[in-house]
PDB file of C-alpha atoms in Angstrom:
ATOM      1  CA  MET A   1       0.000   0.000   0.000  1.00  0.00           C
ATOM      2  CA  ILE A   2       1.724   3.163  -1.202  1.00  0.00           C
ATOM      3  CA  ALA A   3       1.564   6.560   0.512  1.00  0.00           C
ATOM      4  CA  LYS A   4      -0.619   9.407  -0.694  1.00  0.00           C
ATOM      5  CA  ASP A   5       2.155  11.430  -2.333  1.00  0.00           C
ATOM      6  CA  LYS A   6       3.424   8.402  -4.274  1.00  0.00           C
ATOM      7  CA  PHE A   7      -0.131   7.529  -5.315  1.00  0.00           C
ATOM      8  CA  ILE A   8      -0.549  10.997  -6.815  1.00  0.00           C
ATOM      9  CA  GLU A   9       2.900  11.111  -8.422  1.00  0.00           C
ATOM     10  CA  LYS A  10       2.511   7.758 -10.191  1.00  0.00           C
ATOM     11  CA  TYR A  11      -1.051   8.336 -11.365  1.00  0.00           C
ATOM     12  CA  TRP A  12      -0.150  10.766 -14.155  1.00  0.00           C
ATOM     13  CA  GLY A  13       2.259   8.299 -15.711  1.00  0.00           C
ATOM     14  CA  GLU A  14      -0.517   5.721 -15.884  1.00  0.00           C
ATOM     15  CA  VAL A  15      -2.717   8.204 -17.731  1.00  0.00           C
ATOM     16  CA  ALA A  16       0.082   9.222 -20.127  1.00  0.00           C
ATOM     17  CA  SER A  17       0.947   5.575 -20.851  1.00  0.00           C
ATOM     18  CA  ARG A  18      -2.401   5.278 -22.625  1.00  0.00           C
ATOM     19  CA  ASN A  19      -1.702   8.360 -24.762  1.00  0.00           C
ATOM     20  CA  TRP A  20      -4.308  10.374 -22.903  1.00  0.00           C
ATOM     21  CA  THR A  21      -3.725  13.995 -21.907  1.00  0.00           C
ATOM     22  CA  ALA A  22      -4.391  15.101 -18.321  1.00  0.00           C
ATOM     23  CA  VAL A  23      -3.935  18.718 -17.242  1.00  0.00           C
ATOM     24  CA  VAL A  24      -4.087  19.851 -13.586  1.00  0.00           C
ATOM     25  CA  LEU A  25      -6.112  23.054 -13.773  1.00  0.00           C
ATOM     26  CA  HIS A  26      -4.953  25.079 -10.763  1.00  0.00           C
ATOM     27  CA  ASP A  27      -2.924  25.089  -7.547  1.00  0.00           C
ATOM     28  CA  TRP A  28      -0.569  22.580  -9.161  1.00  0.00           C
ATOM     29  CA  GLU A  29       2.444  24.006  -7.317  1.00  0.00           C
ATOM     30  CA  LYS A  30       1.236  22.290  -4.127  1.00  0.00           C
ATOM     31  CA  ILE A  31       0.961  18.814  -5.614  1.00  0.00           C
ATOM     32  CA  PRO A  32       1.656  16.198  -4.301  1.00  0.00           C
ATOM     33  CA  HIS A  33       2.886  17.276  -0.856  1.00  0.00           C
ATOM     34  CA  ALA A  34       0.540  20.048   0.277  1.00  0.00           C
ATOM     35  CA  ILE A  35      -2.934  19.125  -0.952  1.00  0.00           C
ATOM     36  CA  THR A  36      -5.809  20.385   1.182  1.00  0.00           C
ATOM     37  CA  SER A  37      -8.730  19.572  -1.127  1.00  0.00           C
ATOM     38  CA  ASP A  38      -9.469  17.812  -4.397  1.00  0.00           C
ATOM     39  CA  ILE A  39      -7.300  17.785  -7.533  1.00  0.00           C
ATOM     40  CA  ASP A  40      -9.118  19.450 -10.436  1.00  0.00           C
ATOM     41  CA  TYR A  41      -7.958  18.253 -13.818  1.00  0.00           C
ATOM     42  CA  VAL A  42      -9.199  18.007 -17.385  1.00  0.00           C
ATOM     43  CA  ILE A  43      -8.650  14.942 -19.517  1.00  0.00           C
ATOM     44  CA  SER A  44      -8.664  14.275 -23.240  1.00  0.00           C
ATOM     45  CA  GLY A  45      -8.705  10.852 -24.849  1.00  0.00           C
ATOM     46  CA  PRO A  46     -10.729   8.336 -22.821  1.00  0.00           C
ATOM     47  CA  ARG A  47     -14.442   7.854 -22.402  1.00  0.00           C
ATOM     48  CA  PRO A  48     -15.657   8.120 -18.788  1.00  0.00           C
ATOM     49  CA  SER A  49     -15.932   4.331 -18.522  1.00  0.00           C
ATOM     50  CA  GLU A  50     -12.337   3.900 -19.685  1.00  0.00           C
ATOM     51  CA  LEU A  51     -11.004   6.413 -17.188  1.00  0.00           C
ATOM     52  CA  ILE A  52     -12.983   4.858 -14.336  1.00  0.00           C
ATOM     53  CA  CYS A  53     -11.536   1.454 -15.168  1.00  0.00           C
ATOM     54  CA  LEU A  54      -8.035   2.906 -15.140  1.00  0.00           C
ATOM     55  CA  ILE A  55      -8.542   4.581 -11.750  1.00  0.00           C
ATOM     56  CA  SER A  56     -10.094   1.441 -10.276  1.00  0.00           C
ATOM     57  CA  ASP A  57      -7.292  -0.811 -11.542  1.00  0.00           C
ATOM     58  CA  TYR A  58      -4.633   1.683 -10.465  1.00  0.00           C
ATOM     59  CA  CYS A  59      -6.076   1.764  -6.950  1.00  0.00           C
ATOM     60  CA  GLU A  60      -6.179  -2.029  -6.659  1.00  0.00           C
ATOM     61  CA  THR A  61      -2.590  -2.372  -7.879  1.00  0.00           C
ATOM     62  CA  ASN A  62      -1.344   0.019  -5.206  1.00  0.00           C
ATOM     63  CA  GLY A  63      -3.339  -1.074  -2.146  1.00  0.00           C
ATOM     64  CA  TRP A  64      -6.090   1.520  -2.536  1.00  0.00           C
ATOM     65  CA  SER A  65      -9.784   1.386  -3.466  1.00  0.00           C
ATOM     66  CA  LEU A  66     -11.984   3.538  -5.657  1.00  0.00           C
ATOM     67  CA  THR A  67     -14.849   4.186  -3.232  1.00  0.00           C
ATOM     68  CA  GLN A  68     -17.001   6.884  -4.810  1.00  0.00           C
ATOM     69  CA  ILE A  69     -17.891   8.187  -8.258  1.00  0.00           C
ATOM     70  CA  ILE A  70     -19.974  11.348  -7.909  1.00  0.00           C
ATOM     71  CA  GLU A  71     -21.089  12.807 -11.235  1.00  0.00           C
ATOM     72  CA  HIS A  72     -21.703  16.422 -10.235  1.00  0.00           C
ATOM     73  CA  GLU A  73     -22.092  17.648 -13.842  1.00  0.00           C
ATOM     74  CA  VAL A  74     -22.411  15.857 -17.161  1.00  0.00           C
ATOM     75  CA  ASP A  75     -18.958  14.412 -17.953  1.00  0.00           C
ATOM     76  CA  ALA A  76     -17.514  15.618 -14.656  1.00  0.00           C
ATOM     77  CA  LEU A  77     -16.577  12.889 -12.184  1.00  0.00           C
ATOM     78  CA  TYR A  78     -15.555  13.269  -8.565  1.00  0.00           C
ATOM     79  CA  CYS A  79     -13.595  10.091  -7.834  1.00  0.00           C
ATOM     80  CA  VAL A  80     -12.721   9.247  -4.231  1.00  0.00           C
ATOM     81  CA  CYS A  81      -9.764   6.933  -3.617  1.00  0.00           C
ATOM     82  CA  PHE A  82      -8.953   5.515  -0.165  1.00  0.00           C
ATOM     83  CA  GLN A  83      -6.152   3.417   1.211  1.00  0.00           C
ATOM     84  CA  LYS A  84      -7.460  -0.015   2.185  1.00  0.00           C
ATOM     85  CA  ASP A  85      -5.920   0.118   5.650  1.00  0.00           C
ATOM     86  CA  ASP A  86      -4.702   2.496   8.305  1.00  0.00           C
ATOM     87  CA  PRO A  87      -4.049   5.463   8.043  1.00  0.00           C
ATOM     88  CA  PHE A  88      -6.777   5.519   5.341  1.00  0.00           C
ATOM     89  CA  GLU A  89      -5.347   8.414   3.383  1.00  0.00           C
ATOM     90  CA  CYS A  90      -7.635   9.788   0.718  1.00  0.00           C
ATOM     91  CA  VAL A  91      -7.152  11.308  -2.748  1.00  0.00           C
ATOM     92  CA  LEU A  92      -9.977  13.216  -4.422  1.00  0.00           C
ATOM     93  CA  LEU A  93      -9.712  13.294  -8.220  1.00  0.00           C
ATOM     94  CA  ASP A  94     -12.163  15.791  -9.733  1.00  0.00           C
ATOM     95  CA  VAL A  95     -11.987  15.215 -13.491  1.00  0.00           C
ATOM     96  CA  THR A  96     -13.817  16.899 -16.319  1.00  0.00           C
ATOM     97  CA  TRP A  97     -13.780  16.779 -20.101  1.00  0.00           C
ATOM     98  CA  ASP A  98     -15.248  20.262 -20.701  1.00  0.00           C
ATOM     99  CA  TYR A  99     -15.897  22.836 -18.015  1.00  0.00           C
ATOM    100  CA  ARG A 100     -19.632  22.854 -17.402  1.00  0.00           C
ATOM    101  CA  ARG A 101     -21.771  24.332 -14.664  1.00  0.00           C
ATOM    102  CA  LYS A 102     -25.536  24.200 -14.117  1.00  0.00           C
ATOM    103  CA  GLY A 103     -25.906  22.436 -17.457  1.00  0.00           C
ATOM    104  CA  PHE A 104     -24.125  25.141 -19.475  1.00  0.00           C
ATOM    105  CA  ASP A 105     -21.006  24.523 -21.567  1.00  0.00           C
ATOM    106  CA  LEU A 106     -18.501  27.188 -20.514  1.00  0.00           C
ATOM    107  CA  VAL A 107     -15.032  26.132 -21.714  1.00  0.00           C
ATOM    108  CA  SER A 108     -14.353  23.392 -24.252  1.00  0.00           C
ATOM    109  CA  ASN A 109     -11.880  20.550 -23.844  1.00  0.00           C
ATOM    110  CA  GLU A 110      -9.901  21.843 -26.811  1.00  0.00           C
ATOM    111  CA  ILE A 111      -9.296  25.183 -25.098  1.00  0.00           C
ATOM    112  CA  LEU A 112      -8.540  23.678 -21.688  1.00  0.00           C
ATOM    113  CA  ILE A 113      -5.682  21.515 -22.979  1.00  0.00           C
ATOM    114  CA  ARG A 114      -4.366  24.021 -25.530  1.00  0.00           C
ATOM    115  CA  GLY A 115      -0.731  24.938 -24.864  1.00  0.00           C
ATOM    116  CA  CYS A 116      -0.453  22.734 -21.752  1.00  0.00           C
ATOM    117  CA  TRP A 117       3.069  22.129 -20.492  1.00  0.00           C
ATOM    118  CA  MET A 118       4.977  20.134 -17.881  1.00  0.00           C
ATOM    119  CA  PRO A 119       6.696  22.190 -15.141  1.00  0.00           C
ATOM    120  CA  GLU A 120      10.180  21.174 -14.081  1.00  0.00           C
ATOM    121  CA  GLY A 121      10.072  18.548 -11.330  1.00  0.00           C
ATOM    122  CA  LYS A 122       6.381  17.738 -11.831  1.00  0.00           C
ATOM    123  CA  PRO A 123       5.046  14.493 -13.354  1.00  0.00           C
ATOM    124  CA  PHE A 124       1.942  16.140 -14.824  1.00  0.00           C
ATOM    125  CA  LYS A 125       0.938  18.859 -17.259  1.00  0.00           C
ATOM    126  CA  VAL A 126      -0.573  22.225 -16.364  1.00  0.00           C
ATOM    127  CA  PRO A 127      -2.498  24.803 -18.423  1.00  0.00           C
ATOM    128  CA  ALA A 128      -0.987  27.627 -20.388  1.00  0.00           C
ATOM    129  CA  PRO A 129      -1.144  30.818 -18.238  1.00  0.00           C
ATOM    130  CA  SER A 130      -3.893  32.282 -20.422  1.00  0.00           C
ATOM    131  CA  VAL A 131      -6.001  29.111 -20.128  1.00  0.00           C
ATOM    132  CA  GLU A 132      -5.543  28.926 -16.362  1.00  0.00           C
ATOM    133  CA  PHE A 133      -6.555  32.590 -16.188  1.00  0.00           C
ATOM    134  CA  LEU A 134      -9.706  31.856 -18.195  1.00  0.00           C
ATOM    135  CA  TYR A 135     -10.595  28.783 -16.119  1.00  0.00           C
ATOM    136  CA  ARG A 136     -10.086  30.504 -12.754  1.00  0.00           C
ATOM    137  CA  LEU A 137     -12.010  33.564 -13.881  1.00  0.00           C
ATOM    138  CA  ILE A 138     -14.978  31.695 -15.314  1.00  0.00           C
ATOM    139  CA  LYS A 139     -15.138  29.223 -12.421  1.00  0.00           C
ATOM    140  CA  ALA A 140     -15.194  32.070  -9.878  1.00  0.00           C
ATOM    141  CA  ALA A 141     -17.836  33.967 -11.835  1.00  0.00           C
ATOM    142  CA  ALA A 142     -19.978  30.874 -12.409  1.00  0.00           C
ATOM    143  CA  LYS A 143     -19.972  30.166  -8.664  1.00  0.00           C
ATOM    144  CA  GLY A 144     -20.974  33.742  -7.909  1.00  0.00           C
ATOM    145  CA  LYS A 145     -17.710  34.622  -6.178  1.00  0.00           C
ATOM    146  CA  ASP A 146     -16.340  38.122  -5.816  1.00  0.00           C
ATOM    147  CA  LEU A 147     -13.312  38.320  -8.124  1.00  0.00           C
ATOM    148  CA  LYS A 148     -11.333  39.803  -5.238  1.00  0.00           C
ATOM    149  CA  GLU A 149     -11.226  36.285  -3.796  1.00  0.00           C
ATOM    150  CA  VAL A 150      -9.037  35.150  -6.710  1.00  0.00           C
ATOM    151  CA  GLU A 151      -7.460  38.483  -7.584  1.00  0.00           C
ATOM    152  CA  GLY A 152      -3.913  37.446  -6.647  1.00  0.00           C
ATOM    153  CA  PRO A 153      -3.647  34.393  -8.936  1.00  0.00           C
ATOM    154  CA  LEU A 154      -5.535  36.149 -11.737  1.00  0.00           C
ATOM    155  CA  ARG A 155      -3.243  39.188 -11.705  1.00  0.00           C
ATOM    156  CA  LYS A 156      -0.175  36.950 -11.729  1.00  0.00           C
ATOM    157  CA  LEU A 157      -1.467  35.005 -14.732  1.00  0.00           C
ATOM    158  CA  ALA A 158      -2.542  38.172 -16.573  1.00  0.00           C
ATOM    159  CA  ASP A 159       0.921  39.645 -16.047  1.00  0.00           C
ATOM    160  CA  ALA A 160       2.501  36.465 -17.430  1.00  0.00           C
ATOM    161  CA  ASP A 161       0.559  36.644 -20.713  1.00  0.00           C
ATOM    162  CA  SER A 162      -1.746  39.629 -20.953  1.00  0.00           C
ATOM    163  CA  GLU A 163      -2.267  39.316 -24.704  1.00  0.00           C
ATOM    164  CA  GLY A 164      -3.002  35.594 -24.467  1.00  0.00           C
ATOM    165  CA  CYS A 165      -5.523  36.188 -21.681  1.00  0.00           C
ATOM    166  CA  GLN A 166      -7.275  38.843 -23.733  1.00  0.00           C
ATOM    167  CA  ASN A 167      -7.390  36.637 -26.808  1.00  0.00           C
ATOM    168  CA  VAL A 168      -8.788  33.529 -25.111  1.00  0.00           C
ATOM    169  CA  LEU A 169     -11.338  35.577 -23.175  1.00  0.00           C
ATOM    170  CA  LYS A 170     -12.494  37.165 -26.423  1.00  0.00           C
ATOM    171  CA  GLU A 171     -12.655  33.734 -28.080  1.00  0.00           C
ATOM    172  CA  VAL A 172     -14.965  32.371 -25.384  1.00  0.00           C
ATOM    173  CA  THR A 173     -17.188  35.380 -24.675  1.00  0.00           C
ATOM    174  CA  GLY A 174     -17.032  37.125 -28.047  1.00  0.00           C
ATOM    175  CA  ARG A 175     -16.102  40.350 -26.276  1.00  0.00           C
ATOM    176  CA  ASP A 176     -12.835  42.307 -26.285  1.00  0.00           C
ATOM    177  CA  PHE A 177     -11.680  43.278 -22.790  1.00  0.00           C
ATOM    178  CA  GLY A 178      -8.489  44.869 -24.071  1.00  0.00           C
ATOM    179  CA  GLY A 179      -7.818  48.546 -24.336  1.00  0.00           C
ATOM    180  CA  GLU A 180      -5.245  50.909 -23.019  1.00  0.00           C
ATOM    181  CA  GLU A 181      -2.114  49.421 -21.533  1.00  0.00           C
ATOM    182  CA  GLY A 182      -2.604  48.347 -17.951  1.00  0.00           C
ATOM    183  CA  SER A 183      -6.418  48.493 -18.114  1.00  0.00           C
ATOM    184  CA  PHE A 184      -7.163  44.884 -19.053  1.00  0.00           C
ATOM    185  CA  PHE A 185      -7.506  43.440 -15.574  1.00  0.00           C
ATOM    186  CA  SER A 186      -9.401  46.494 -14.308  1.00  0.00           C
ATOM    187  CA  ARG A 187     -11.920  46.106 -17.127  1.00  0.00           C
ATOM    188  CA  VAL A 188     -12.302  42.424 -16.362  1.00  0.00           C
ATOM    189  CA  GLN A 189     -12.957  43.220 -12.694  1.00  0.00           C
ATOM    190  CA  GLY A 190     -15.437  45.952 -13.494  1.00  0.00           C
ATOM    191  CA  GLU A 191     -17.312  44.452 -16.426  1.00  0.00           C
ATOM    192  CA  PHE A 192     -16.873  40.705 -16.686  1.00  0.00           C
ATOM    193  CA  LEU A 193     -19.459  39.634 -14.115  1.00  0.00           C
ATOM    194  CA  SER A 194     -22.143  41.675 -15.859  1.00  0.00           C
ATOM    195  CA  ASP A 195     -21.282  40.329 -19.305  1.00  0.00           C
ATOM    196  CA  PRO A 196     -24.146  38.637 -21.221  1.00  0.00           C
ATOM    197  CA  TYR A 197     -22.008  35.491 -21.299  1.00  0.00           C
ATOM    198  CA  PHE A 198     -22.989  34.895 -17.682  1.00  0.00           C
ATOM    199  CA  GLN A 199     -26.537  36.137 -17.689  1.00  0.00           C
ATOM    200  CA  LYS A 200     -27.790  32.703 -18.725  1.00  0.00           C
ATOM    201  CA  ILE A 201     -26.019  31.027 -15.821  1.00  0.00           C
ATOM    202  CA  ARG A 202     -27.353  33.485 -13.263  1.00  0.00           C
ATOM    203  CA  SER A 203     -30.891  33.007 -14.493  1.00  0.00           C
ATOM    204  CA  GLY A 204     -31.001  29.382 -13.401  1.00  0.00           C
ATOM    205  CA  ARG A 205     -30.096  25.855 -14.416  1.00  0.00           C
ATOM    206  CA  LYS A 206     -30.325  24.444 -17.907  1.00  0.00           C
ATOM    207  CA  PHE A 207     -32.063  21.090 -18.232  1.00  0.00           C
ATOM    208  CA  GLY A 208     -31.576  18.781 -21.189  1.00  0.00           C
ATOM    209  CA  ILE A 209     -31.690  15.045 -21.829  1.00  0.00           C
ATOM    210  CA  ARG A 210     -28.190  14.507 -20.441  1.00  0.00           C
ATOM    211  CA  GLU A 211     -29.002  16.496 -17.304  1.00  0.00           C
ATOM    212  CA  PHE A 212     -32.210  14.514 -16.808  1.00  0.00           C
ATOM    213  CA  ARG A 213     -30.239  11.265 -17.036  1.00  0.00           C
ATOM    214  CA  LEU A 214     -27.714  12.595 -14.541  1.00  0.00           C
ATOM    215  CA  TYR A 215     -30.344  13.460 -11.925  1.00  0.00           C
ATOM    216  CA  THR A 216     -32.133  10.172 -12.500  1.00  0.00           C
ATOM    217  CA  LYS A 217     -28.864   8.363 -11.826  1.00  0.00           C
ATOM    218  CA  ARG A 218     -28.426  10.290  -8.577  1.00  0.00           C
ATOM    219  CA  VAL A 219     -31.812   9.054  -7.411  1.00  0.00           C
ATOM    220  CA  LEU A 220     -31.343   5.448  -8.509  1.00  0.00           C
ATOM    221  CA  GLU A 221     -27.679   5.173  -7.478  1.00  0.00           C
ATOM    222  CA  PRO A 222     -27.184   7.351  -4.378  1.00  0.00           C
ATOM    223  CA  THR A 223     -23.690   7.996  -3.063  1.00  0.00           C
ATOM    224  CA  GLY A 224     -24.555   8.519   0.599  1.00  0.00           C
ATOM    225  CA  LEU A 225     -24.096   5.768   3.179  1.00  0.00           C
ATOM    226  CA  ILE A 226     -25.838   4.910   6.453  1.00  0.00           C
ATOM    227  CA  VAL A 227     -23.675   2.866   8.815  1.00  0.00           C
ATOM    228  CA  GLU A 228     -25.270   1.232  11.847  1.00  0.00           C
ATOM    229  CA  LEU A 229     -22.805   0.778  14.728  1.00  0.00           C
ATOM    230  CA  PRO A 230     -23.053  -1.187  18.009  1.00  0.00           C
ATOM    231  CA  GLU A 231     -24.990   0.375  20.897  1.00  0.00           C
ATOM    232  CA  GLY A 232     -21.967   0.373  23.180  1.00  0.00           C
ATOM    233  CA  ILE A 233     -19.487   2.024  20.836  1.00  0.00           C
ATOM    234  CA  THR A 234     -17.820   5.138  22.258  1.00  0.00           C
ATOM    235  CA  ASP A 235     -18.341   8.619  20.897  1.00  0.00           C
ATOM    236  CA  ASP A 236     -14.575   8.995  20.386  1.00  0.00           C
ATOM    237  CA  VAL A 237     -14.549   6.027  18.025  1.00  0.00           C
ATOM    238  CA  ILE A 238     -17.494   7.360  16.023  1.00  0.00           C
ATOM    239  CA  GLU A 239     -15.906  10.785  15.718  1.00  0.00           C
ATOM    240  CA  ALA A 240     -12.600   9.259  14.612  1.00  0.00           C
ATOM    241  CA  VAL A 241     -14.361   7.178  11.945  1.00  0.00           C
ATOM    242  CA  GLY A 242     -16.229  10.247  10.739  1.00  0.00           C
ATOM    243  CA  LYS A 243     -13.014  12.235  10.505  1.00  0.00           C
ATOM    244  CA  LYS A 244     -11.276   9.570   8.417  1.00  0.00           C
ATOM    245  CA  MET A 245     -14.146   8.451   6.186  1.00  0.00           C
ATOM    246  CA  GLY A 246     -15.973  11.768   5.900  1.00  0.00           C
ATOM    247  CA  LYS A 247     -13.539  12.974   3.230  1.00  0.00           C
ATOM    248  CA  GLY A 248     -15.319  10.724   0.766  1.00  0.00           C
ATOM    249  CA  PHE A 249     -18.721  12.371   1.251  1.00  0.00           C
ATOM    250  CA  ARG A 250     -20.300  15.799   1.016  1.00  0.00           C
ATOM    251  CA  THR A 251     -20.962  15.885   4.758  1.00  0.00           C
ATOM    252  CA  THR A 252     -20.930  13.601   7.813  1.00  0.00           C
ATOM    253  CA  ARG A 253     -23.754  13.198  10.320  1.00  0.00           C
ATOM    254  CA  ILE A 254     -23.574  11.374  13.651  1.00  0.00           C
ATOM    255  CA  GLU A 255     -26.886  10.180  15.104  1.00  0.00           C
ATOM    256  CA  LEU A 256     -27.858   8.436  18.320  1.00  0.00           C
ATOM    257  CA  LYS A 257     -31.136   7.049  17.032  1.00  0.00           C
ATOM    258  CA  ARG A 258     -32.764   5.993  13.814  1.00  0.00           C
ATOM    259  CA  GLY A 259     -33.837   8.822  11.536  1.00  0.00           C
ATOM    260  CA  SER A 260     -37.032   9.019   9.516  1.00  0.00           C
ATOM    261  CA  TRP A 261     -37.144   7.252   6.176  1.00  0.00           C
ATOM    262  CA  ILE A 262     -37.355  10.653   4.481  1.00  0.00           C
ATOM    263  CA  SER A 263     -34.191  11.967   6.148  1.00  0.00           C
ATOM    264  CA  ASP A 264     -32.368   8.725   5.305  1.00  0.00           C
ATOM    265  CA  TRP A 265     -33.558   8.888   1.689  1.00  0.00           C
ATOM    266  CA  VAL A 266     -32.297  12.463   1.368  1.00  0.00           C
ATOM    267  CA  ALA A 267     -28.984  11.670   3.090  1.00  0.00           C
ATOM    268  CA  ARG A 268     -28.244   8.872   0.635  1.00  0.00           C
ATOM    269  CA  ARG A 269     -28.930  11.102  -2.350  1.00  0.00           C
ATOM    270  CA  LYS A 270     -27.004  14.085  -1.005  1.00  0.00           C
ATOM    271  CA  SER A 271     -23.894  11.965  -0.408  1.00  0.00           C
ATOM    272  CA  VAL A 272     -24.034  12.145   3.389  1.00  0.00           C
ATOM    273  CA  LEU A 273     -22.168   9.697   5.614  1.00  0.00           C
ATOM    274  CA  VAL A 274     -24.507   8.860   8.498  1.00  0.00           C
ATOM    275  CA  LEU A 275     -22.912   7.120  11.498  1.00  0.00           C
ATOM    276  CA  ARG A 276     -25.594   5.803  13.830  1.00  0.00           C
ATOM    277  CA  LYS A 277     -25.505   3.491  16.807  1.00  0.00           C
ATOM    278  CA  GLY A 278     -28.088   1.237  18.361  1.00  0.00           C
ATOM    279  CA  SER A 279     -30.289   0.715  15.321  1.00  0.00           C
ATOM    280  CA  ALA A 280     -30.791  -2.136  12.888  1.00  0.00           C
ATOM    281  CA  LYS A 281     -31.632  -0.169   9.755  1.00  0.00           C
ATOM    282  CA  GLY A 282     -28.924   0.952   7.405  1.00  0.00           C
ATOM    283  CA  ASP A 283     -26.835   0.145   4.356  1.00  0.00           C
ATOM    284  CA  LEU A 284     -23.946  -1.323   6.349  1.00  0.00           C
ATOM    285  CA  LEU A 285     -24.631  -3.099   9.635  1.00  0.00           C
ATOM    286  CA  LEU A 286     -21.594  -3.456  11.908  1.00  0.00           C
ATOM    287  CA  LYS A 287     -22.965  -5.124  15.029  1.00  0.00           C
ATOM    288  CA  GLU A 288     -19.616  -6.244  16.469  1.00  0.00           C
ATOM    289  CA  ALA A 289     -17.080  -3.710  15.142  1.00  0.00           C
ATOM    290  CA  THR A 290     -15.839  -1.352  17.861  1.00  0.00           C
ATOM    291  CA  GLU A 291     -12.361  -0.288  16.686  1.00  0.00           C
ATOM    292  CA  VAL A 292     -11.729   2.639  14.333  1.00  0.00           C
ATOM    293  CA  ALA A 293      -9.538   0.734  11.874  1.00  0.00           C
ATOM    294  CA  GLU A 294     -11.896  -2.244  11.754  1.00  0.00           C
ATOM    295  CA  ILE A 295     -14.878  -0.031  10.977  1.00  0.00           C
ATOM    296  CA  CYS A 296     -13.005   1.982   8.344  1.00  0.00           C
ATOM    297  CA  VAL A 297     -11.809  -1.181   6.580  1.00  0.00           C
ATOM    298  CA  LYS A 298     -15.397  -2.406   6.313  1.00  0.00           C
ATOM    299  CA  ILE A 299     -16.667   0.959   5.049  1.00  0.00           C
ATOM    300  CA  VAL A 300     -13.956   1.145   2.373  1.00  0.00           C
ATOM    301  CA  LYS A 301     -14.702  -2.416   1.267  1.00  0.00           C
ATOM    302  CA  PHE A 302     -18.467  -1.779   1.118  1.00  0.00           C
ATOM    303  CA  LEU A 303     -18.004   1.374  -0.950  1.00  0.00           C
ATOM    304  CA  ALA A 304     -15.501  -0.268  -3.301  1.00  0.00           C
ATOM    305  CA  ASN A 305     -17.923  -3.147  -3.912  1.00  0.00           C
ATOM    306  CA  ARG A 306     -20.706  -0.682  -4.639  1.00  0.00           C
ATOM    307  CA  VAL A 307     -18.539   1.155  -7.165  1.00  0.00           C
ATOM    308  CA  GLY A 308     -17.607  -2.166  -8.735  1.00  0.00           C
ATOM    309  CA  VAL A 309     -21.264  -2.884  -9.442  1.00  0.00           C
ATOM    310  CA  ARG A 310     -21.923   0.559 -10.899  1.00  0.00           C
ATOM    311  CA  LYS A 311     -18.759   1.468 -12.806  1.00  0.00           C
ATOM    312  CA  ASN A 312     -19.644  -0.440 -15.972  1.00  0.00           C
ATOM    313  CA  ARG A 313     -22.767   1.688 -16.379  1.00  0.00           C
ATOM    314  CA  TYR A 314     -20.710   4.742 -17.318  1.00  0.00           C
ATOM    315  CA  ARG A 315     -20.188   5.427 -21.012  1.00  0.00           C
TER     316      ARG A 315
END
């Protein structure tokens, strides 16, 4: 079972060996030693099913398990990988083909991988400065963030290739944010969020056939998990399990009694990890397990088996 940093370092070589292109979209300087969240990357080459098979096989070869596949947008997969044993380190691979949000196509795959390069000492590719600028800008705007929250990285990227940033922004939005020297970033700050390009996204979510299939899949194949633990288990053990395993879910909830069927139904479909003791209703019943490692091993195995059943349904 390899450590987290080695797992991340070796992964990109596996992708490249199949002649696929993977590009880490931002915060790549921190990888693999200072990761605090998921790894956002774009991929070109495989179908979703092919990539899932690669990740699953790669995990098994290295003492890990693929425990979750959360499709948060069409062709955007949030893949959770856990070590099979203590210390149960976790890697979150958030992969996309195009950048989409709320059902809208925002940046194409062709643009996202254009001009990608491999920094010295890194085993993966990163975007051209202009593309990273575009991605960070559009992602912040699409999520309704104030651009001041990402001003530092955006200014640095704009300084690195101001002309390239202007050109790719014009290509995507159809609008020229250039002008007098030194005014580009100021114009972006002042005018970009009100651009018609984003009016459609602020007006709501777009629903099409692919989006309908996605939401149907979320209902039929929920990614939450309800674990029933022994009555006598200590609170410290439950909290420790939640801390280790909760990284693979949207949120974690600890309960002392059985919830309503409605709350359980919602928890499963909102990717909530529910840890409950003293009940006999749940997805995973652990009547005898009282140690943190023992419980985590069983949760990882249950999730990996669930993914194994579902992974061939991706196309």
